Amino acid sequence: MAKRILVPVDSSDQAPVACAFAAEEHPDATIVLLHVINPAEAGYSAEASIPSFSEEWYETQKATAEDLLDDLEAEVTEAGVESVERVVEVGRPTKVIVEYADDHDINQIVMGSHGRSGMSRILLGSVAEIVVRRASVPVTVVR
C-alpha cells in the first residue's frame, strides 16, 4: 500500500517549505494537502458580541484556500510527486489535523513550524507542538 503523507498548510512561509520537504522525502507517496479554515478567525461583531461567521467570510476563506492549494499542488507536482490530494476542512486546526490523520489512513504528518518562542509561544500555543503530542502517527516539523 502506498504511503499517505498529510501536509497541513496555511498561508505562512513555512507551508511551501513543508511541501518541498514532503515531496523530496516521499516522492512516491500520496501527498495530502490539508487547509483548515478556523472559524475563530472570523472575529466578533462589536454590536452583538457574537461571532460574525458569515457565509461571505467563509466563501472568501474557501477561495483563498483553493488558491493556496493550487500554488502548493503545482510546487509538489513540479518536484515529481504524481499523487496529490487537496482537502479544505473547517474547525480548530489542531483537532482537524489529528482527526483527519486518524480517519484517512495517513502514515505521517509533515508540517511547518512558525518558529515562535518565548511569551508568544506560551500565549498563542503552537499548532505543530499540539499535533506532535496528540497524533497517532509520526510527525515531522520543518523549520
mmCIF file of C-alpha atoms in Angstrom:
data_model
loop_
_atom_site.group_PDB
_atom_site.id
_atom_site.type_symbol
_atom_site.label_atom_id
_atom_site.label_comp_id
_atom_site.label_asym_id
_atom_site.label_seq_id
_atom_site.Cartn_x
_atom_site.Cartn_y
_atom_site.Cartn_z
ATOM 1 C CA MET A 1 0.000 0.000 0.000
ATOM 2 C CA ALA A 2 1.325 3.441 -0.931
ATOM 3 C CA LYS A 3 2.229 5.867 1.819
ATOM 4 C CA ARG A 4 -0.053 8.812 2.509
ATOM 5 C CA ILE A 5 1.651 11.936 3.838
ATOM 6 C CA LEU A 6 -0.513 14.672 5.340
ATOM 7 C CA VAL A 7 0.819 18.196 4.905
ATOM 8 C CA PRO A 8 -1.311 20.759 6.765
ATOM 9 C CA VAL A 9 -0.827 24.140 5.101
ATOM 10 C CA ASP A 10 -1.668 27.762 5.684
ATOM 11 C CA SER A 11 -0.508 30.982 4.059
ATOM 12 C CA SER A 12 2.715 31.143 6.088
ATOM 13 C CA ASP A 13 6.213 30.979 4.641
ATOM 14 C CA GLN A 14 6.624 27.540 6.222
ATOM 15 C CA ALA A 15 3.900 25.863 4.140
ATOM 16 C CA PRO A 16 5.924 25.676 0.897
ATOM 17 C CA VAL A 17 8.968 24.539 2.887
ATOM 18 C CA ALA A 18 6.960 21.667 4.410
ATOM 19 C CA CYS A 19 5.574 20.748 0.967
ATOM 20 C CA ALA A 20 9.045 20.726 -0.577
ATOM 21 C CA PHE A 21 10.363 18.551 2.252
ATOM 22 C CA ALA A 22 7.470 16.088 1.907
ATOM 23 C CA ALA A 23 7.943 15.901 -1.869
ATOM 24 C CA GLU A 24 11.694 15.362 -1.539
ATOM 25 C CA GLU A 25 11.487 12.758 1.221
ATOM 26 C CA HIS A 26 8.400 10.914 -0.072
ATOM 27 C CA PRO A 27 8.281 11.258 -3.890
ATOM 28 C CA ASP A 28 6.313 8.023 -4.341
ATOM 29 C CA ALA A 29 3.720 8.793 -1.656
ATOM 30 C CA THR A 30 0.351 10.448 -1.984
ATOM 31 C CA ILE A 31 0.739 13.956 -0.607
ATOM 32 C CA VAL A 32 -2.461 15.171 1.052
ATOM 33 C CA LEU A 33 -2.545 18.961 1.287
ATOM 34 C CA LEU A 34 -4.911 19.999 4.094
ATOM 35 C CA HIS A 35 -6.011 23.558 4.776
ATOM 36 C CA VAL A 36 -8.157 24.228 7.835
ATOM 37 C CA ILE A 37 -10.479 27.219 7.912
ATOM 38 C CA ASN A 38 -10.638 28.298 11.538
ATOM 39 C CA PRO A 39 -13.999 29.903 12.387
ATOM 40 C CA ALA A 40 -12.353 31.571 15.404
ATOM 41 C CA GLU A 41 -10.634 33.877 12.917
ATOM 42 C CA ALA A 42 -13.982 35.222 11.697
ATOM 43 C CA GLY A 43 -13.998 37.744 14.522
ATOM 44 C CA TYR A 44 -16.769 39.120 16.603
ATOM 45 C CA SER A 45 -19.393 41.721 15.891
ATOM 46 C CA ALA A 46 -18.875 44.668 18.255
ATOM 47 C CA GLU A 47 -22.589 45.439 18.352
ATOM 48 C CA ALA A 48 -23.867 41.960 19.053
ATOM 49 C CA SER A 49 -20.892 40.369 20.804
ATOM 50 C CA ILE A 50 -21.480 37.207 18.789
ATOM 51 C CA PRO A 51 -19.310 35.581 16.162
ATOM 52 C CA SER A 52 -19.758 37.133 12.736
ATOM 53 C CA PHE A 53 -19.104 33.882 10.878
ATOM 54 C CA SER A 54 -20.900 34.915 7.736
ATOM 55 C CA GLU A 55 -21.336 32.968 4.552
ATOM 56 C CA GLU A 56 -19.430 35.730 2.760
ATOM 57 C CA TRP A 57 -16.453 35.379 5.130
ATOM 58 C CA TYR A 58 -16.484 31.599 4.653
ATOM 59 C CA GLU A 59 -16.628 31.864 0.848
ATOM 60 C CA THR A 60 -13.694 34.293 0.890
ATOM 61 C CA GLN A 61 -11.690 31.931 3.101
ATOM 62 C CA LYS A 62 -12.535 28.951 0.879
ATOM 63 C CA ALA A 63 -11.457 30.825 -2.278
ATOM 64 C CA THR A 64 -8.201 31.856 -0.596
ATOM 65 C CA ALA A 65 -7.625 28.237 0.459
ATOM 66 C CA GLU A 66 -8.216 26.958 -3.082
ATOM 67 C CA ASP A 67 -5.710 29.497 -4.476
ATOM 68 C CA LEU A 68 -3.168 28.420 -1.862
ATOM 69 C CA LEU A 69 -3.722 24.750 -2.675
ATOM 70 C CA ASP A 70 -3.371 25.468 -6.412
ATOM 71 C CA ASP A 71 0.065 27.009 -5.807
ATOM 72 C CA LEU A 72 1.276 24.303 -3.432
ATOM 73 C CA GLU A 73 -0.019 21.460 -5.579
ATOM 74 C CA ALA A 74 1.874 22.918 -8.549
ATOM 75 C CA GLU A 75 5.078 23.026 -6.490
ATOM 76 C CA VAL A 76 4.663 19.434 -5.281
ATOM 77 C CA THR A 77 3.911 18.041 -8.748
ATOM 78 C CA GLU A 78 6.804 20.043 -10.203
ATOM 79 C CA ALA A 79 9.030 18.293 -7.651
ATOM 80 C CA GLY A 80 7.952 14.946 -9.122
ATOM 81 C CA VAL A 81 5.098 13.794 -6.890
ATOM 82 C CA GLU A 82 2.422 12.159 -9.033
ATOM 83 C CA SER A 83 -0.358 11.734 -6.484
ATOM 84 C CA VAL A 84 -1.693 14.820 -4.699
ATOM 85 C CA GLU A 85 -4.966 15.202 -2.830
ATOM 86 C CA ARG A 86 -6.441 18.519 -1.676
ATOM 87 C CA VAL A 87 -8.697 18.953 1.324
ATOM 88 C CA VAL A 88 -10.330 22.004 2.897
ATOM 89 C CA GLU A 89 -11.918 21.492 6.325
ATOM 90 C CA VAL A 90 -13.490 23.822 8.874
ATOM 91 C CA GLY A 91 -12.650 23.669 12.585
ATOM 92 C CA ARG A 92 -9.925 24.087 15.153
ATOM 93 C CA PRO A 93 -6.697 23.310 13.260
ATOM 94 C CA THR A 94 -5.075 21.019 15.830
ATOM 95 C CA LYS A 95 -8.193 18.900 16.223
ATOM 96 C CA VAL A 96 -8.912 18.706 12.482
ATOM 97 C CA ILE A 97 -5.322 17.714 11.625
ATOM 98 C CA VAL A 98 -5.150 14.918 14.205
ATOM 99 C CA GLU A 99 -8.626 13.582 13.399
ATOM 100 C CA TYR A 100 -8.008 13.716 9.652
ATOM 101 C CA ALA A 101 -4.815 11.695 10.062
ATOM 102 C CA ASP A 102 -6.651 9.106 12.175
ATOM 103 C CA ASP A 103 -9.649 8.838 9.854
ATOM 104 C CA HIS A 104 -7.885 8.758 6.451
ATOM 105 C CA ASP A 105 -5.052 6.204 6.687
ATOM 106 C CA ILE A 106 -2.289 8.785 6.972
ATOM 107 C CA ASN A 107 1.189 7.334 7.576
ATOM 108 C CA GLN A 108 2.973 10.546 8.539
ATOM 109 C CA ILE A 109 2.332 14.262 9.051
ATOM 110 C CA VAL A 110 4.796 16.845 7.727
ATOM 111 C CA MET A 111 4.157 20.418 8.797
ATOM 112 C CA GLY A 112 5.878 23.740 9.141
ATOM 113 C CA SER A 113 6.696 25.473 12.381
ATOM 114 C CA HIS A 114 6.134 29.169 12.797
ATOM 115 C CA GLY A 115 9.218 29.350 14.979
ATOM 116 C CA ARG A 116 7.574 31.274 17.806
ATOM 117 C CA SER A 117 9.486 31.391 21.044
ATOM 118 C CA GLY A 118 9.176 32.864 24.484
ATOM 119 C CA MET A 119 5.973 34.576 25.551
ATOM 120 C CA SER A 120 4.250 34.470 22.139
ATOM 121 C CA ARG A 121 4.594 30.672 22.086
ATOM 122 C CA ILE A 122 3.195 30.408 25.602
ATOM 123 C CA LEU A 123 0.265 32.713 24.864
ATOM 124 C CA LEU A 124 -0.530 31.587 21.335
ATOM 125 C CA GLY A 125 0.478 27.958 21.626
ATOM 126 C CA SER A 126 1.875 26.008 18.763
ATOM 127 C CA VAL A 127 -0.259 24.031 16.351
ATOM 128 C CA ALA A 128 2.766 21.887 15.499
ATOM 129 C CA GLU A 129 3.541 21.192 19.153
ATOM 130 C CA ILE A 130 -0.030 20.129 19.909
ATOM 131 C CA VAL A 131 -0.156 17.919 16.811
ATOM 132 C CA VAL A 132 3.126 16.269 17.821
ATOM 133 C CA ARG A 133 1.653 15.466 21.236
ATOM 134 C CA ARG A 134 -1.717 14.184 20.026
ATOM 135 C CA ALA A 135 -1.077 12.490 16.681
ATOM 136 C CA SER A 136 -1.034 8.724 16.498
ATOM 137 C CA VAL A 137 1.363 8.792 13.515
ATOM 138 C CA PRO A 138 4.895 10.209 13.210
ATOM 139 C CA VAL A 139 5.075 13.990 12.812
ATOM 140 C CA THR A 140 7.940 15.833 11.139
ATOM 141 C CA VAL A 141 8.125 19.566 11.893
ATOM 142 C CA VAL A 142 10.027 21.565 9.280
ATOM 143 C CA ARG A 143 11.538 24.971 10.029
#
